[in-house]
Amino acid sequence: MKILLVGLNSKYVHTNLAIRNLASYCCSDDIEIFEATINDNMDEVLEEIILRTPKIVGFSCYIWNIGHVHYLAENIKKVNPEIIVVLGGPEVSYDAGEILKTCDYVDYVIIGEGEYAFKDLIKALRGNGSLAEIPGIAYRRDGEPCVNPKGVFVSLNEIPLSYSESEDLSNRLVYYETSRGCPFKCAFCLSSLDTAVRTASLEKVEQDLSFFIKKKVAVVKLVDRSFNCNTERAVAILNIIKRLGGDTVFHCEVNPELVNDKFLKALEGIEDRLRFEVGIQTTNPKSLKEISRNPDIKKALHGIELLKNAKVKLHVDLIAGLPYDDFESFSQAFDDVYQLEPEEIQLGFLKLLKGTSLREKAALYGIVYRSKPPYEILYNNWMSYEDLAVLKGIAKLLDKYYNTGRFKHTLAYLKSIFRRPFDFYHMMYRYWRQNGYLRKELSLKSLYDILNSYAATLNVDQALIKDLIKFDYMCSRGKGSPPDCVNREEDRKLKDKVRLLMSNQEWVKQNLPMASVLPSKELWKNISYGFFNYDLTSDLHKGQTGIIFLHKDGKTYYAKFDP
């Protein structure tokens, strides 16, 4: 009985952990996995599924792919009604009976964790068991939906590593879990429904992480809902990462309120191999309390500051549209986070996920949301649709400018002339709106030039702005066509001076020590230089300055000289 497990990922680089876990746990030669993306042609995906001639097709369902899953499932049944269609995942676990009632092309739904339930379902379909006795599945009996209660939790130690030695994981984002469940009860999050934290043994974790490191996987994203909810365990895993060595980067979701000295100490020596995602959501205490989060925002912000000082790259999440959070209070949350200068800020919007308490209480808060996935808010009692539309525009500006890291110095200067960071982005949003940029696909070159044009509407030194933009452009390797506002004519005159300096080993050792270890050929591949009218390496005072840029290991180093 050939079984095909299908994962429709949001991007090609992603891997689907759920279907891999099912295949690994069931350990059956007749189970295959097939991955595609939501950006693929669904008719071509349908063709691929049908031509593989499965008897059973299982889909892993999420808010980003459920529409495509229904399209494929319906048409699979039309092409071959004998194929059994099984759905599983968070998007179908909370209304399984309704799905069976309204979707005649779905035969079974797995509810919650899938490993035990799916394996027992396969056994039953092979004639070795009764559907009525399988916990955590929904099926039809005499045409009517039957939903069996969920069973015991799955032991993570029983799930073999779900990535194979032969699998090419280069250029892929690998997902892995050391735990399931979350001790916190955030009202907007599905994890709040699963508060019992279960963990894999540290021995298994070390063995699995060693596999990823030996395969030279670039990034492993731990899907643990709160990596540091148990500090002792988190420290033990960090020590495993440190002990194993390698270059693999580990992405973890952490709670900043739980950051302490012991956790910070464990980060030492592996800062460059860690990426932390931190969900602040808002800094409005009343809103935080209403969604069952700790309202001690000072402690949370201090935790982020500690992680920032520890040199770990941070991605901080904000959510617009929470109860009691109006436009003004959310703008304050924006400022609170922005002032900490994390590497990335994600300005997201409340999604009313199936099964969450916030969705159940939506009417109480006047929350009106889109009826189709991802069920994003339209407005509530505190934020109008127009307010959220403005924040949507600001979110785009954050992604295009702040989160790329390519405009760091120009943004810092422009922000400094405003009373607060939010005011800077709010005004830039208005400029983009008035000029019709928000709905256009813009090149990197255009983004630099638009930033220069926006700055021209402000009371600032335009020559300094052009220098800052040029500096940012060159810090990010200066590849491609330079922005129209950047003048490279004077740079060419510096060639001989730069060659003289870079051949002076004493000067290099003092000013660009990272360059001293590079062979000459490699050095000149990674060197650029520019002429500036301001000293951008110190206090921005006016004065002709030459700057040499060295690009090495994903970082940029620079040193000034007298042109």
Coordinates of C-alpha atoms in Angstrom, one line a residue:
M1 CA 0.0 0.0 0.0
K2 CA 2.0 3.0 -1.3
I3 CA 1.7 6.1 0.9
L4 CA 2.7 9.6 -0.2
L5 CA 3.2 12.3 2.4
V6 CA 3.0 15.7 0.9
G7 CA 4.5 18.9 2.3
L8 CA 3.6 22.2 0.6
N9 CA 6.2 24.6 2.0
S10 CA 6.1 28.4 1.8
K11 CA 9.6 28.5 0.2
Y12 CA 11.9 26.0 -1.5
V13 CA 14.6 26.4 1.1
H14 CA 12.2 25.2 3.8
T15 CA 11.9 21.5 4.8
N16 CA 8.8 19.9 6.2
L17 CA 9.5 18.3 9.6
A18 CA 6.0 16.9 10.1
I19 CA 5.9 14.6 7.1
R20 CA 9.5 13.5 7.8
N21 CA 8.7 12.6 11.4
L22 CA 5.7 10.6 10.3
A23 CA 7.8 8.7 7.7
S24 CA 10.6 8.2 10.2
Y25 CA 8.4 6.9 13.0
C26 CA 6.3 4.6 10.8
C27 CA 9.6 3.2 9.3
S28 CA 7.9 1.6 6.3
D29 CA 9.4 1.0 2.9
D30 CA 6.2 2.0 1.1
I31 CA 6.1 5.5 2.5
E32 CA 7.5 8.3 0.4
I33 CA 7.7 12.1 1.0
F34 CA 7.2 14.7 -1.6
E35 CA 7.8 18.4 -1.1
A36 CA 6.7 21.3 -3.2
T37 CA 6.0 25.0 -2.5
I38 CA 2.9 27.1 -2.5
N39 CA 4.5 29.1 -5.3
D40 CA 4.6 26.1 -7.6
N41 CA 1.9 25.4 -10.3
M42 CA -0.7 23.3 -8.4
D43 CA -1.7 21.4 -11.5
E44 CA 1.9 20.3 -11.9
V45 CA 2.0 19.3 -8.3
L46 CA -1.3 17.4 -8.8
E47 CA 0.3 15.6 -11.8
E48 CA 3.3 14.6 -9.8
I49 CA 1.2 13.2 -7.0
I50 CA -1.1 11.2 -9.3
L51 CA 1.9 9.8 -11.4
R52 CA 3.5 8.4 -8.3
T53 CA 0.4 6.1 -8.0
P54 CA -0.1 6.3 -4.2
K55 CA -3.0 4.5 -2.4
I56 CA -2.9 7.0 0.4
V57 CA -2.0 10.7 0.2
G58 CA -1.3 12.6 3.5
F59 CA -1.1 16.4 3.6
S60 CA 0.5 18.5 6.3
C61 CA -1.8 21.5 6.7
Y62 CA -1.0 25.1 7.9
I63 CA -2.6 28.5 7.4
W64 CA -0.2 29.2 4.5
N65 CA -1.0 26.1 2.4
I66 CA -4.5 25.0 3.3
G67 CA -6.2 26.5 0.3
H68 CA -3.8 24.6 -2.0
V69 CA -4.2 21.4 0.0
H70 CA -8.0 21.5 -0.5
Y71 CA -7.5 22.2 -4.3
L72 CA -5.2 19.2 -4.6
A73 CA -7.2 16.9 -2.4
E74 CA -10.5 17.6 -4.3
N75 CA -8.8 17.0 -7.7
I76 CA -7.0 13.9 -6.5
K77 CA -10.4 12.4 -5.7
K78 CA -11.8 13.5 -9.1
V79 CA -8.9 11.8 -10.9
N80 CA -8.9 8.7 -8.8
P81 CA -11.7 8.2 -6.2
E82 CA -9.9 5.2 -4.8
I83 CA -7.0 7.2 -3.4
I84 CA -7.4 7.8 0.4
V85 CA -6.8 11.4 1.5
V86 CA -5.6 12.1 5.0
L87 CA -5.1 15.6 6.4
G88 CA -3.2 16.6 9.5
G89 CA -1.6 19.6 11.1
P90 CA -2.7 22.7 13.1
E91 CA -5.0 24.1 10.5
V92 CA -7.3 21.0 10.5
S93 CA -6.9 19.7 14.1
Y94 CA -9.6 22.0 15.7
D95 CA -12.5 21.5 13.3
A96 CA -11.9 18.0 12.0
G97 CA -15.6 17.0 12.2
E98 CA -16.7 20.0 10.2
I99 CA -14.0 19.3 7.5
L100 CA -15.4 15.7 7.1
K101 CA -18.9 17.1 7.0
T102 CA -18.2 19.6 4.3
C103 CA -15.3 18.1 2.3
D104 CA -16.3 14.8 0.8
Y105 CA -12.8 14.4 -0.7
V106 CA -11.2 14.1 2.7
D107 CA -11.3 10.6 4.2
Y108 CA -9.5 11.0 7.5
V109 CA -8.1 13.8 9.7
I110 CA -5.3 13.4 12.2
I111 CA -5.9 15.5 15.3
G112 CA -2.8 17.0 17.1
E113 CA 0.4 15.1 17.2
G114 CA 0.4 12.6 14.3
E115 CA 3.0 9.9 14.8
Y116 CA 1.0 7.4 17.0
A117 CA -2.3 8.2 15.3
F118 CA -1.1 8.0 11.7
K119 CA 0.8 4.7 12.3
D120 CA -2.3 3.2 13.9
L121 CA -4.5 4.5 11.0
I122 CA -2.2 2.8 8.5
K123 CA -2.4 -0.5 10.4
A124 CA -6.2 -0.2 10.5
L125 CA -6.4 0.5 6.8
R126 CA -4.3 -2.7 6.2
G127 CA -6.9 -4.6 8.3
N128 CA -5.0 -4.7 11.6
G129 CA -7.2 -2.6 13.9
S130 CA -10.4 -0.7 14.4
L131 CA -10.8 3.0 13.6
A132 CA -13.0 3.4 16.6
E133 CA -10.1 2.5 18.9
I134 CA -7.5 4.9 17.4
P135 CA -7.0 8.0 19.6
G136 CA -6.7 11.4 17.8
I137 CA -8.4 10.7 14.4
A138 CA -11.6 11.8 12.7
Y139 CA -13.3 9.5 10.2
R140 CA -16.8 8.7 8.9
R141 CA -19.0 5.9 10.2
D142 CA -22.2 5.4 8.2
G143 CA -21.6 8.7 6.5
E144 CA -21.4 10.7 9.7
P145 CA -18.2 12.3 11.1
C146 CA -16.7 10.6 14.2
V147 CA -14.0 12.4 16.2
N148 CA -12.0 10.3 18.6
P149 CA -10.4 12.0 21.6
K150 CA -6.7 12.6 21.5
G151 CA -4.5 10.0 23.2
V152 CA -1.2 10.1 25.1
F153 CA 1.6 12.4 24.1
V154 CA 4.2 11.2 21.7
S155 CA 7.6 10.4 23.1
L156 CA 10.2 12.4 21.1
N157 CA 12.7 9.7 22.0
E158 CA 10.7 7.2 19.9
I159 CA 11.0 9.3 16.7
P160 CA 14.2 8.5 14.8
L161 CA 16.1 11.4 13.2
S162 CA 13.9 12.2 10.2
Y163 CA 16.6 13.4 7.8
S164 CA 18.6 10.8 5.9
E165 CA 22.3 10.6 5.3
S166 CA 21.7 10.7 1.5
E167 CA 19.5 13.8 1.6
D168 CA 21.0 16.9 0.1
L169 CA 20.4 19.6 2.8
S170 CA 22.7 22.2 1.3
N171 CA 20.9 25.5 0.8
R172 CA 17.9 24.2 2.8
L173 CA 16.5 25.4 6.1
V174 CA 16.4 22.4 8.4
Y175 CA 13.7 22.2 11.1
Y176 CA 14.2 20.2 14.3
E177 CA 12.6 19.9 17.7
T178 CA 14.1 19.1 21.0
S179 CA 10.7 19.6 22.8
R180 CA 7.0 20.0 22.3
G181 CA 4.5 22.0 24.2
C182 CA 4.8 25.5 25.8
P183 CA 4.3 26.4 29.5
F184 CA 2.9 29.8 28.5
K185 CA -0.7 30.6 27.6
C186 CA -0.6 33.4 25.1
A187 CA -4.2 33.8 23.9
F188 CA -3.3 34.3 20.2
C189 CA -1.1 31.2 20.0
L190 CA -1.9 27.6 19.3
S191 CA 0.9 26.5 21.6
S192 CA -1.2 27.8 24.5
L193 CA -3.5 24.8 24.1
D194 CA -0.5 22.4 24.7
T195 CA 1.1 23.5 28.0
A196 CA 2.7 20.2 28.9
V197 CA 6.3 20.4 27.8
R198 CA 7.8 17.2 26.6
T199 CA 11.5 16.8 25.8
A200 CA 13.8 14.5 23.9
S201 CA 16.8 13.2 25.9
L202 CA 19.9 15.3 25.7
E203 CA 21.7 12.2 24.4
K204 CA 19.3 12.1 21.4
V205 CA 19.6 15.9 20.9
E206 CA 23.4 15.7 20.8
Q207 CA 23.4 12.8 18.3
D208 CA 20.9 14.6 16.0
L209 CA 22.7 17.9 16.1
S210 CA 26.0 16.2 15.4
F211 CA 24.4 14.8 12.2
F212 CA 23.4 18.3 11.0
I213 CA 26.8 19.7 11.8
K214 CA 28.7 16.9 10.1
K215 CA 26.5 17.4 7.0
K216 CA 27.4 21.1 7.1
V217 CA 23.8 22.3 7.3
A218 CA 23.8 26.1 7.1
V219 CA 20.9 26.8 9.4
V220 CA 18.9 24.6 11.8
K221 CA 15.7 26.1 13.1
L222 CA 14.6 24.7 16.4
V223 CA 10.8 24.7 16.5
D224 CA 10.7 24.5 20.3
R225 CA 8.1 27.0 21.4
S226 CA 10.2 28.5 24.1
F227 CA 13.8 27.3 23.9
N228 CA 14.8 28.7 27.3
C229 CA 11.7 27.9 29.3
N230 CA 14.0 25.5 31.2
T231 CA 17.3 27.4 31.7
E232 CA 19.2 24.3 32.8
R233 CA 18.2 22.3 29.7
A234 CA 18.8 25.3 27.4
V235 CA 22.3 25.8 28.8
A236 CA 23.0 22.1 28.3
I237 CA 22.0 22.3 24.6
L238 CA 24.1 25.4 24.1
N239 CA 27.0 23.5 25.6
I240 CA 26.4 20.7 23.2
I241 CA 26.4 23.1 20.3
K242 CA 29.7 24.6 21.6
R243 CA 31.2 21.2 22.1
L244 CA 30.3 19.9 18.6
G245 CA 31.9 22.9 16.9
G246 CA 31.3 23.5 13.2
D247 CA 29.7 26.4 11.4
T248 CA 26.0 25.5 11.5
V249 CA 23.8 28.3 12.7
F250 CA 21.0 27.5 15.2
H251 CA 17.8 29.6 15.2
C252 CA 15.8 29.5 18.5
E253 CA 12.8 31.2 19.9
V254 CA 13.6 32.5 23.4
N255 CA 11.7 34.3 26.2
P256 CA 13.7 37.4 27.1
E257 CA 12.2 37.5 30.7
L258 CA 14.0 34.3 31.5
V259 CA 17.5 35.4 30.4
N260 CA 19.9 35.2 33.3
D261 CA 23.6 35.2 33.9
K262 CA 23.9 31.4 33.5
F263 CA 22.2 31.5 30.1
L264 CA 24.3 34.5 29.0
K265 CA 27.5 32.7 30.0
A266 CA 26.5 29.7 27.8
L267 CA 26.4 32.0 24.8
E268 CA 30.0 32.9 25.0
G269 CA 32.1 31.6 22.1
I270 CA 29.1 30.6 19.9
E271 CA 27.5 34.1 19.5
D272 CA 28.0 34.0 15.7
R273 CA 26.3 30.6 15.5
L274 CA 23.0 31.6 17.2
R275 CA 20.0 33.5 16.0
F276 CA 17.3 34.3 18.6
E277 CA 13.7 35.2 17.8
V278 CA 12.0 37.1 20.6
G279 CA 8.2 37.7 20.7
I280 CA 7.6 41.0 22.5
Q281 CA 4.3 41.5 20.7
T282 CA 3.5 44.9 22.5
T283 CA 4.7 46.9 25.5
N284 CA 1.2 47.8 26.6
P285 CA 0.8 46.2 30.0
K286 CA -3.0 46.1 29.8
S287 CA -2.9 44.4 26.5
L288 CA -0.3 41.9 27.6
K289 CA -2.4 41.0 30.7
E290 CA -5.5 40.5 28.5
I291 CA -3.7 38.0 26.3
S292 CA -2.3 36.1 29.3
R293 CA 1.3 37.3 29.0
N294 CA 3.5 38.7 31.7
P295 CA 2.9 42.5 31.8
D296 CA 6.4 43.1 33.3
I297 CA 7.7 44.7 30.1
K298 CA 10.7 46.3 31.7
K299 CA 12.1 42.8 32.4
A300 CA 11.4 41.7 28.9
L301 CA 13.1 44.7 27.3
H302 CA 16.0 44.3 29.7
G303 CA 16.3 40.7 28.5
I304 CA 16.5 41.8 24.9
E305 CA 19.2 44.3 25.9
L306 CA 21.2 41.6 27.6
L307 CA 21.0 39.4 24.5
K308 CA 22.0 42.3 22.3
N309 CA 25.0 43.1 24.5
A310 CA 25.9 39.4 24.2
K311 CA 26.3 39.9 20.5
V312 CA 23.7 37.4 19.4
K313 CA 21.7 38.4 16.4
L314 CA 18.0 39.1 17.3
H315 CA 14.7 39.1 15.4
V316 CA 12.0 40.8 17.5
D317 CA 8.3 40.3 16.8
L318 CA 5.6 42.9 17.3
I319 CA 1.9 42.1 16.8
A320 CA -0.5 44.9 15.8
G321 CA -4.2 44.5 16.6
L322 CA -4.2 43.0 20.1
P323 CA -6.9 43.9 22.6
Y324 CA -6.5 47.3 24.3
D325 CA -3.6 48.3 22.0
D326 CA -4.5 51.4 20.1
F327 CA -2.5 53.2 17.4
E328 CA -0.7 55.4 20.0
S329 CA 0.2 52.6 22.5
F330 CA 1.4 50.4 19.6
S331 CA 3.6 53.2 18.3
Q332 CA 5.2 53.3 21.8
A333 CA 5.9 49.6 21.6
F334 CA 7.5 50.2 18.2
D335 CA 9.8 52.8 19.8
D336 CA 10.6 50.6 22.7
V337 CA 11.8 47.8 20.5
Y338 CA 13.4 50.0 17.8
Q339 CA 15.6 51.8 20.5
L340 CA 17.2 48.4 21.3
E341 CA 18.4 48.1 17.7
P342 CA 17.9 44.3 17.1
E343 CA 19.0 43.0 13.7
E344 CA 15.4 42.6 12.6
I345 CA 12.0 43.8 13.6
Q346 CA 9.0 42.0 12.3
L347 CA 5.8 44.1 12.5
G348 CA 3.2 41.4 12.2
F349 CA -0.6 41.5 12.4
L350 CA -2.9 39.6 14.7
K351 CA -4.2 36.3 13.2
L352 CA -7.2 34.6 14.7
L353 CA -6.1 31.0 14.6
K354 CA -8.5 28.2 14.9
G355 CA -8.6 26.8 18.5
T356 CA -7.2 29.9 20.2
S357 CA -9.0 31.7 23.0
L358 CA -8.6 35.0 21.2
R359 CA -10.6 33.7 18.2
E360 CA -13.3 32.5 20.6
K361 CA -13.5 35.9 22.2
A362 CA -13.2 37.9 19.0
A363 CA -16.7 39.4 19.3
L364 CA -16.0 40.6 22.9
Y365 CA -13.1 42.7 21.6
G366 CA -14.9 43.8 18.4
I367 CA -12.3 42.0 16.4
V368 CA -13.4 41.5 12.7
Y369 CA -11.0 39.3 10.7
R370 CA -10.7 37.8 7.3
S371 CA -12.6 34.6 6.9
K372 CA -9.9 32.9 4.9
P373 CA -6.5 31.9 6.1
P374 CA -4.4 33.4 7.7
Y375 CA -7.5 34.9 9.4
E376 CA -5.8 38.3 9.8
I377 CA -7.5 41.1 11.6
L378 CA -9.4 43.8 9.7
Y379 CA -10.1 46.0 12.7
N380 CA -11.1 45.9 16.4
N381 CA -12.4 48.2 19.1
W382 CA -9.1 50.0 19.4
M383 CA -7.6 50.0 15.9
S384 CA -9.5 50.9 12.7
Y385 CA -8.8 49.4 9.4
E386 CA -7.2 52.6 8.3
D387 CA -4.8 52.5 11.4
L388 CA -3.8 49.0 10.5
A389 CA -3.3 50.0 6.8
V390 CA -0.8 52.6 8.0
L391 CA 1.1 50.0 10.1
K392 CA 1.1 47.7 7.1
G393 CA 2.9 50.3 5.1
I394 CA 5.4 50.9 7.9
A395 CA 5.9 47.1 8.1
K396 CA 6.9 47.2 4.4
L397 CA 9.4 50.0 5.1
L398 CA 10.9 48.1 8.0
D399 CA 11.4 45.1 5.7
K400 CA 12.8 47.1 2.8
Y401 CA 15.1 49.3 4.8
Y402 CA 15.8 48.4 8.4
N403 CA 15.7 44.6 8.2
T404 CA 18.1 44.4 5.2
G405 CA 20.9 46.0 7.2
R406 CA 21.9 47.9 4.0
F407 CA 20.8 51.4 5.2
K408 CA 22.0 51.3 8.8
H409 CA 23.9 54.6 9.0
T410 CA 21.5 56.7 6.9
L411 CA 18.5 55.4 8.9
A412 CA 20.3 56.1 12.2
Y413 CA 21.0 59.7 11.2
L414 CA 17.6 60.4 9.8
K415 CA 15.9 58.9 12.9
S416 CA 18.0 61.2 15.1
I417 CA 16.3 64.3 13.8
F418 CA 12.9 63.1 14.8
R419 CA 11.5 63.0 18.3
R420 CA 10.9 59.3 18.1
P421 CA 11.6 56.4 15.7
F422 CA 7.9 55.9 14.9
D423 CA 7.5 59.5 13.8
F424 CA 10.4 59.0 11.3
Y425 CA 8.7 55.9 9.7
H426 CA 5.3 57.4 9.9
M427 CA 6.4 60.4 7.9
M428 CA 8.3 58.2 5.4
Y429 CA 5.2 56.1 5.0
R430 CA 3.3 59.3 4.0
Y431 CA 6.0 60.1 1.5
W432 CA 5.8 56.7 0.0
R433 CA 2.0 56.7 -0.1
Q434 CA 1.9 60.1 -1.8
N435 CA 4.4 59.0 -4.5
G436 CA 2.8 55.6 -5.2
Y437 CA 5.8 53.5 -4.1
L438 CA 4.0 51.2 -1.7
R439 CA 2.6 48.9 -4.4
K440 CA 5.6 48.9 -6.7
E441 CA 8.4 46.4 -7.0
L442 CA 11.5 48.4 -6.5
S443 CA 15.2 47.6 -7.0
L444 CA 17.8 48.1 -4.4
K445 CA 19.2 51.0 -6.4
S446 CA 15.7 52.6 -6.3
L447 CA 15.4 52.2 -2.6
Y448 CA 18.6 54.2 -2.0
D449 CA 17.5 56.9 -4.4
I450 CA 14.0 57.1 -2.8
L451 CA 15.6 57.4 0.6
N452 CA 17.7 60.3 -0.7
S453 CA 14.5 61.9 -2.2
Y454 CA 12.6 61.5 1.0
A455 CA 15.5 63.1 3.0
A456 CA 15.4 66.1 0.6
T457 CA 11.9 66.9 2.0
L458 CA 13.5 67.2 5.5
N459 CA 15.6 70.0 6.9
V460 CA 18.9 68.1 6.7
D461 CA 22.3 68.5 5.0
Q462 CA 21.8 66.9 1.6
A463 CA 25.5 66.5 1.0
L464 CA 25.8 64.6 4.3
I465 CA 22.8 62.4 3.3
K466 CA 24.5 61.5 0.0
D467 CA 27.7 60.6 1.8
L468 CA 25.8 58.4 4.3
I469 CA 23.9 56.6 1.5
K470 CA 27.2 56.1 -0.3
F471 CA 28.8 54.8 2.9
D472 CA 25.9 52.3 3.4
Y473 CA 26.1 51.3 -0.3
M474 CA 29.8 50.5 0.0
C475 CA 29.4 48.8 3.4
S476 CA 27.1 46.3 1.7
R477 CA 29.9 45.6 -0.9
G478 CA 28.8 48.2 -3.4
K479 CA 27.8 45.7 -6.0
G480 CA 25.5 46.4 -8.9
S481 CA 24.7 49.9 -10.3
P482 CA 25.4 52.6 -7.8
P483 CA 22.4 54.8 -6.8
D484 CA 22.0 57.9 -8.9
C485 CA 22.6 60.0 -5.8
V486 CA 26.1 58.4 -5.3
N487 CA 29.1 60.0 -7.0
R488 CA 32.0 57.6 -7.7
E489 CA 34.1 59.9 -9.9
E490 CA 36.4 61.0 -7.1
D491 CA 36.9 57.4 -6.0
R492 CA 38.8 56.5 -9.1
K493 CA 41.5 59.1 -8.2
L494 CA 42.2 57.2 -5.0
K495 CA 43.5 54.0 -6.6
D496 CA 47.2 54.7 -6.3
K497 CA 46.9 55.9 -2.7
V498 CA 44.9 52.9 -1.7
R499 CA 47.5 50.5 -3.3
L500 CA 50.3 52.2 -1.5
L501 CA 48.5 52.0 1.9
M502 CA 47.5 48.3 1.4
S503 CA 51.1 47.4 0.5
N504 CA 52.3 49.0 3.8
Q505 CA 52.0 46.1 6.2
E506 CA 52.4 48.3 9.3
W507 CA 49.4 50.5 8.2
V508 CA 47.3 47.5 7.4
K509 CA 48.2 45.9 10.8
Q510 CA 47.1 49.0 12.6
N511 CA 44.0 49.9 10.6
L512 CA 42.7 46.8 8.9
P513 CA 44.2 43.8 10.8
M514 CA 41.7 41.4 9.2
A515 CA 43.3 42.1 5.8
S516 CA 46.8 41.1 6.9
V517 CA 46.0 37.4 6.7
L518 CA 44.6 37.5 3.1
P519 CA 46.7 36.6 0.1
S520 CA 47.1 39.6 -2.3
K521 CA 44.8 38.2 -5.0
E522 CA 42.0 37.4 -2.4
L523 CA 42.5 40.8 -0.8
W524 CA 41.8 42.9 -3.9
K525 CA 38.7 40.9 -4.6
N526 CA 37.3 42.0 -1.3
I527 CA 38.5 45.6 -1.1
S528 CA 36.6 48.7 -2.2
Y529 CA 37.2 52.4 -1.4
G530 CA 35.5 55.7 -1.6
F531 CA 35.9 59.5 -1.3
F532 CA 33.7 61.3 1.2
N533 CA 33.1 64.9 2.1
Y534 CA 32.4 64.0 5.8
D535 CA 34.2 61.8 8.3
L536 CA 31.7 59.1 8.6
T537 CA 33.9 56.9 10.8
S538 CA 33.6 59.2 13.8
D539 CA 31.4 62.3 14.5
L540 CA 30.2 63.1 10.9
H541 CA 32.2 66.4 10.9
K542 CA 32.9 68.0 7.5
G543 CA 36.3 67.2 6.0
Q544 CA 37.5 65.2 3.0
T545 CA 38.0 61.6 3.9
G546 CA 39.0 58.4 2.1
I547 CA 37.7 55.1 3.4
I548 CA 38.9 51.6 2.5
F549 CA 36.3 48.8 3.0
L550 CA 37.2 45.2 3.5
H551 CA 34.5 42.6 3.1
K552 CA 35.3 39.3 4.8
D553 CA 33.3 36.4 6.2
G554 CA 30.0 38.3 5.8
K555 CA 31.2 41.4 7.6
T556 CA 32.6 44.7 6.5
Y557 CA 35.5 46.4 8.1
Y558 CA 36.7 49.9 7.2
A559 CA 39.5 52.4 7.8
K560 CA 39.9 56.0 6.9
F561 CA 42.9 57.8 5.4
D562 CA 43.8 61.3 4.2
P563 CA 42.9 61.4 0.5

